[in-house]
Amino acid sequence: MMDLTPLDVRKKKDDLRRTVRGYESTQVDAFLDLVADRLEEVIQEEVRLREQVTMLRERLSGFEERERALNEALVAAQELREEARLQAEKQAGLRLQEAAQQADQLVSDARRSAEDSERALADLHARRASFLRGMRSLLGRFLDEVGYEEARLVGSPEAAGSPPQDDEDGQDGEPESDHA
């Protein structure tokens, strides 16, 4: 099929032979001018439509590119969110583990402190008992010595007996002399 331009139509009217029995030339010329004008409009419309199609394809391509970029961004955001969630879970697990270890350490320290306190208390009880035994022994010796001195003052050295002996600390147990 041959391409037909408005110029081809306009040239053709000069090339057509005139015959006696043919169509009226002014009507043919007017019709050919109309065809040429209409053909020119159709060609311009085709050019405009082709440009519009090209522009729409470019816009579509741009939209498709944006859609692809948005999908990639969405996927990246979902991956980032999932990674953040996993990281948060990991951190929470580590903190729970750390808290459990600290709690175990606190319990262990408290037990050790309680055991130390119990040992210290037992040691204090033992020292108190030892102190009381020593005090009882000392008071007993003082009472014996007071009894001896009292008997000696009353005048009966035989009733007083011998002076008490100190057997715990190695002292001789003799009463101090009276310088009064």
Coordinates of C-alpha atoms in Angstrom, one line a residue:
M1 CA 0.0 0.0 0.0
M2 CA 1.4 3.3 -1.0
D3 CA 1.6 6.3 1.4
L4 CA -0.5 9.2 0.2
T5 CA 0.3 12.7 1.3
P6 CA -1.8 15.9 0.8
L7 CA 0.9 17.1 -1.7
D8 CA 0.4 14.0 -3.7
V9 CA -3.3 14.7 -4.0
R10 CA -2.7 18.3 -5.0
K11 CA -0.1 17.3 -7.7
K12 CA -2.4 14.7 -9.0
K13 CA -5.1 17.1 -10.1
D14 CA -2.5 18.7 -12.4
D15 CA -1.6 15.3 -13.8
L16 CA -5.2 14.2 -14.6
R17 CA -6.2 14.6 -18.2
R18 CA -9.3 16.4 -19.1
T19 CA -11.8 14.7 -21.2
V20 CA -15.0 15.8 -22.7
R21 CA -17.1 13.2 -21.0
G22 CA -15.4 13.5 -17.6
Y23 CA -16.5 15.1 -14.4
E24 CA -16.8 18.7 -13.9
S25 CA -13.3 20.0 -13.2
T26 CA -14.2 22.5 -10.5
Q27 CA -16.1 19.9 -8.5
V28 CA -13.2 17.4 -8.9
D29 CA -10.7 20.1 -7.9
A30 CA -12.8 21.1 -4.9
F31 CA -13.2 17.4 -3.9
L32 CA -9.5 16.8 -4.3
D33 CA -8.8 19.9 -2.2
L34 CA -11.2 18.6 0.5
V35 CA -9.5 15.1 0.4
A36 CA -6.1 16.7 0.6
D37 CA -7.2 18.9 3.6
R38 CA -8.8 16.0 5.3
L39 CA -5.8 13.8 4.7
E40 CA -3.6 16.5 6.1
E41 CA -5.8 16.6 9.3
V42 CA -5.7 12.8 9.6
I43 CA -1.9 12.8 9.3
Q44 CA -1.6 15.6 11.9
E45 CA -4.0 13.7 14.1
E46 CA -1.9 10.5 13.6
V47 CA 1.3 12.4 14.5
R48 CA -0.4 13.9 17.6
L49 CA -1.8 10.5 18.6
R50 CA 1.7 8.9 18.1
E51 CA 3.3 11.6 20.2
Q52 CA 0.6 11.1 22.9
V53 CA 1.1 7.3 22.8
T54 CA 4.9 7.9 23.1
M55 CA 4.3 10.3 26.1
L56 CA 1.8 7.9 27.7
R57 CA 4.3 5.0 27.3
E58 CA 7.0 7.1 28.9
R59 CA 4.6 8.0 31.7
L60 CA 3.6 4.4 32.1
S61 CA 7.3 3.4 32.1
G62 CA 7.8 6.1 34.8
F63 CA 4.8 4.7 36.8
E64 CA 6.1 1.2 36.4
E65 CA 9.5 2.3 37.6
R66 CA 8.0 4.1 40.6
E67 CA 5.9 1.0 41.3
R68 CA 8.9 -1.2 41.2
A69 CA 10.8 1.3 43.4
L70 CA 7.9 1.4 45.9
N71 CA 7.7 -2.4 45.9
E72 CA 11.4 -2.6 46.6
A73 CA 11.1 0.0 49.3
L74 CA 8.1 -1.9 50.8
V75 CA 10.1 -5.2 50.8
A76 CA 13.1 -3.4 52.3
A77 CA 10.9 -1.8 55.0
Q78 CA 9.3 -5.2 55.8
E79 CA 12.8 -6.8 56.0
L80 CA 14.0 -4.0 58.2
R81 CA 10.9 -4.3 60.4
E82 CA 11.5 -8.0 60.7
E83 CA 15.2 -7.5 61.4
A84 CA 14.3 -4.9 64.0
R85 CA 11.8 -7.3 65.6
L86 CA 14.3 -10.1 65.7
Q87 CA 16.9 -7.7 67.1
A88 CA 14.4 -6.5 69.8
E89 CA 13.6 -10.1 70.7
K90 CA 17.3 -11.0 70.9
Q91 CA 17.9 -7.9 73.1
A92 CA 15.0 -8.8 75.3
G93 CA 16.2 -12.4 75.6
L94 CA 19.7 -11.1 76.5
R95 CA 18.3 -8.7 79.1
L96 CA 16.1 -11.4 80.6
Q97 CA 19.1 -13.7 80.8
E98 CA 21.2 -10.9 82.3
A99 CA 18.4 -10.2 84.8
A100 CA 18.1 -13.9 85.7
Q101 CA 21.9 -14.0 86.3
Q102 CA 21.8 -10.9 88.4
A103 CA 18.9 -12.3 90.4
D104 CA 20.8 -15.6 90.9
Q105 CA 23.8 -13.6 92.0
L106 CA 21.7 -11.6 94.4
V107 CA 20.2 -14.7 95.9
S108 CA 23.7 -16.3 96.1
D109 CA 25.1 -13.2 97.8
A110 CA 22.1 -13.1 100.2
R111 CA 22.6 -16.7 101.1
R112 CA 26.4 -16.2 101.6
S113 CA 25.6 -13.1 103.7
A114 CA 23.0 -15.0 105.8
E115 CA 25.5 -17.9 106.3
D116 CA 28.2 -15.4 107.3
S117 CA 25.8 -13.7 109.7
E118 CA 24.8 -17.1 111.2
R119 CA 28.5 -18.0 111.7
A120 CA 29.1 -14.6 113.3
L121 CA 26.1 -15.0 115.5
A122 CA 27.3 -18.5 116.5
D123 CA 30.7 -17.1 117.2
L124 CA 29.2 -14.4 119.4
H125 CA 27.1 -16.9 121.3
A126 CA 30.2 -19.0 121.9
R127 CA 32.2 -15.9 123.0
R128 CA 29.3 -14.9 125.3
A129 CA 29.1 -18.4 126.8
S130 CA 32.9 -18.4 127.3
F131 CA 32.7 -14.9 128.8
L132 CA 29.9 -15.9 131.1
R133 CA 31.8 -19.0 132.2
G134 CA 34.9 -16.9 132.8
M135 CA 32.8 -14.3 134.7
R136 CA 31.2 -17.0 136.8
S137 CA 34.6 -18.4 137.6
L138 CA 36.0 -15.0 138.4
L139 CA 33.0 -14.1 140.6
G140 CA 33.3 -17.5 142.3
R141 CA 36.9 -16.7 143.1
F142 CA 36.0 -13.2 144.3
L143 CA 33.3 -14.7 146.6
D144 CA 35.8 -17.2 147.9
E145 CA 38.3 -14.5 148.5
V146 CA 35.6 -12.3 150.1
G147 CA 34.7 -15.2 152.4
Y148 CA 38.3 -15.8 153.2
E149 CA 38.9 -12.1 154.0
E150 CA 35.7 -12.0 156.0
A151 CA 36.7 -15.0 158.1
R152 CA 40.2 -13.6 158.6
L153 CA 38.8 -10.3 159.8
V154 CA 36.5 -12.1 162.2
G155 CA 39.6 -13.6 163.7
S156 CA 39.5 -17.2 162.9
P157 CA 42.2 -17.9 160.4
E158 CA 41.5 -21.6 160.8
A159 CA 37.9 -21.1 159.8
A160 CA 39.0 -19.1 156.9
G161 CA 41.1 -22.0 155.7
S162 CA 43.7 -21.5 153.0
P163 CA 43.4 -18.7 150.6
P164 CA 41.7 -19.6 147.3
Q165 CA 43.8 -20.7 144.4
D166 CA 43.4 -19.2 140.9
D167 CA 43.5 -22.1 138.6
E168 CA 42.5 -20.5 135.2
D169 CA 45.0 -17.8 134.6
G170 CA 47.9 -19.2 136.6
Q171 CA 47.8 -16.7 139.5
D172 CA 48.7 -17.9 142.9
G173 CA 45.3 -17.0 144.4
E174 CA 46.8 -15.3 147.4
P175 CA 44.9 -12.4 148.7
E176 CA 46.4 -9.0 148.4
S177 CA 48.0 -7.9 151.6
D178 CA 46.1 -5.4 153.8
H179 CA 48.0 -2.1 154.1
A180 CA 45.2 -0.5 156.0

